[in-house]
XYZ file of C-alpha atoms in Angstrom:
69
model
C 43.070 2.864 -56.636
C 46.546 3.201 -55.205
C 49.098 0.485 -54.770
C 51.361 -0.305 -51.854
C 54.655 1.138 -53.116
C 57.886 -0.381 -51.825
C 59.949 1.951 -49.649
C 63.229 0.446 -48.552
C 63.907 -3.244 -48.040
C 60.668 -4.621 -46.539
C 58.441 -1.571 -46.111
C 55.579 -0.173 -48.164
C 53.881 3.208 -48.403
C 50.164 2.947 -47.533
C 47.799 4.352 -50.195
C 44.394 5.941 -49.523
C 41.952 3.103 -50.157
C 38.796 4.742 -48.809
C 35.985 4.214 -51.311
C 37.562 1.007 -52.660
C 35.899 -2.405 -52.754
C 37.336 -5.451 -51.008
C 38.517 -6.704 -54.404
C 40.279 -3.367 -55.076
C 42.000 -3.507 -51.681
C 43.217 -7.067 -52.241
C 44.497 -6.137 -55.725
C 46.337 -3.078 -54.365
C 48.216 -5.223 -51.862
C 49.295 -7.598 -54.631
C 52.533 -9.361 -53.760
C 53.496 -7.004 -50.916
C 53.295 -9.733 -48.264
C 51.012 -7.635 -46.060
C 48.237 -9.321 -44.065
C 44.732 -7.866 -44.334
C 41.977 -7.780 -41.704
C 38.597 -6.914 -43.222
C 35.537 -5.787 -41.298
C 32.155 -5.379 -43.000
C 31.318 -5.233 -46.697
C 30.706 -2.649 -49.396
C 33.102 0.271 -49.744
C 36.160 1.020 -47.590
C 35.398 3.773 -45.074
C 38.344 3.509 -42.690
C 41.843 2.049 -42.725
C 44.718 1.543 -40.323
C 47.484 2.496 -40.730
C 46.308 5.706 -42.413
C 47.275 6.844 -45.930
C 50.879 8.017 -46.210
C 52.076 5.754 -43.393
C 54.657 3.028 -43.820
C 53.808 -0.628 -43.173
C 56.256 -3.503 -43.000
C 56.072 -6.837 -44.790
C 54.155 -9.329 -42.618
C 52.301 -6.593 -40.709
C 48.496 -6.358 -40.718
C 46.501 -3.735 -42.634
C 43.020 -3.147 -41.186
C 40.149 -1.976 -43.408
C 36.516 -1.299 -42.433
C 33.836 -1.486 -45.103
C 30.240 -0.246 -45.147
C 27.430 -0.511 -47.662
C 26.818 2.812 -49.441
C 23.691 4.727 -48.355
């Protein structure tokens, strides 16, 4: 899975984490200082901000999870 890559002083590029587990998402954030709001369980199906966006340190990353069919 992708990692949050630093862009500039306190900003990070948002990877595409759809299909990742909660553990994968937490690992991808690492030491970025980004807050995470998790909804559901299973595999990531939606995220905000979307992949390719920029998120600032201290901002919240929202991820929705759903059990696979």
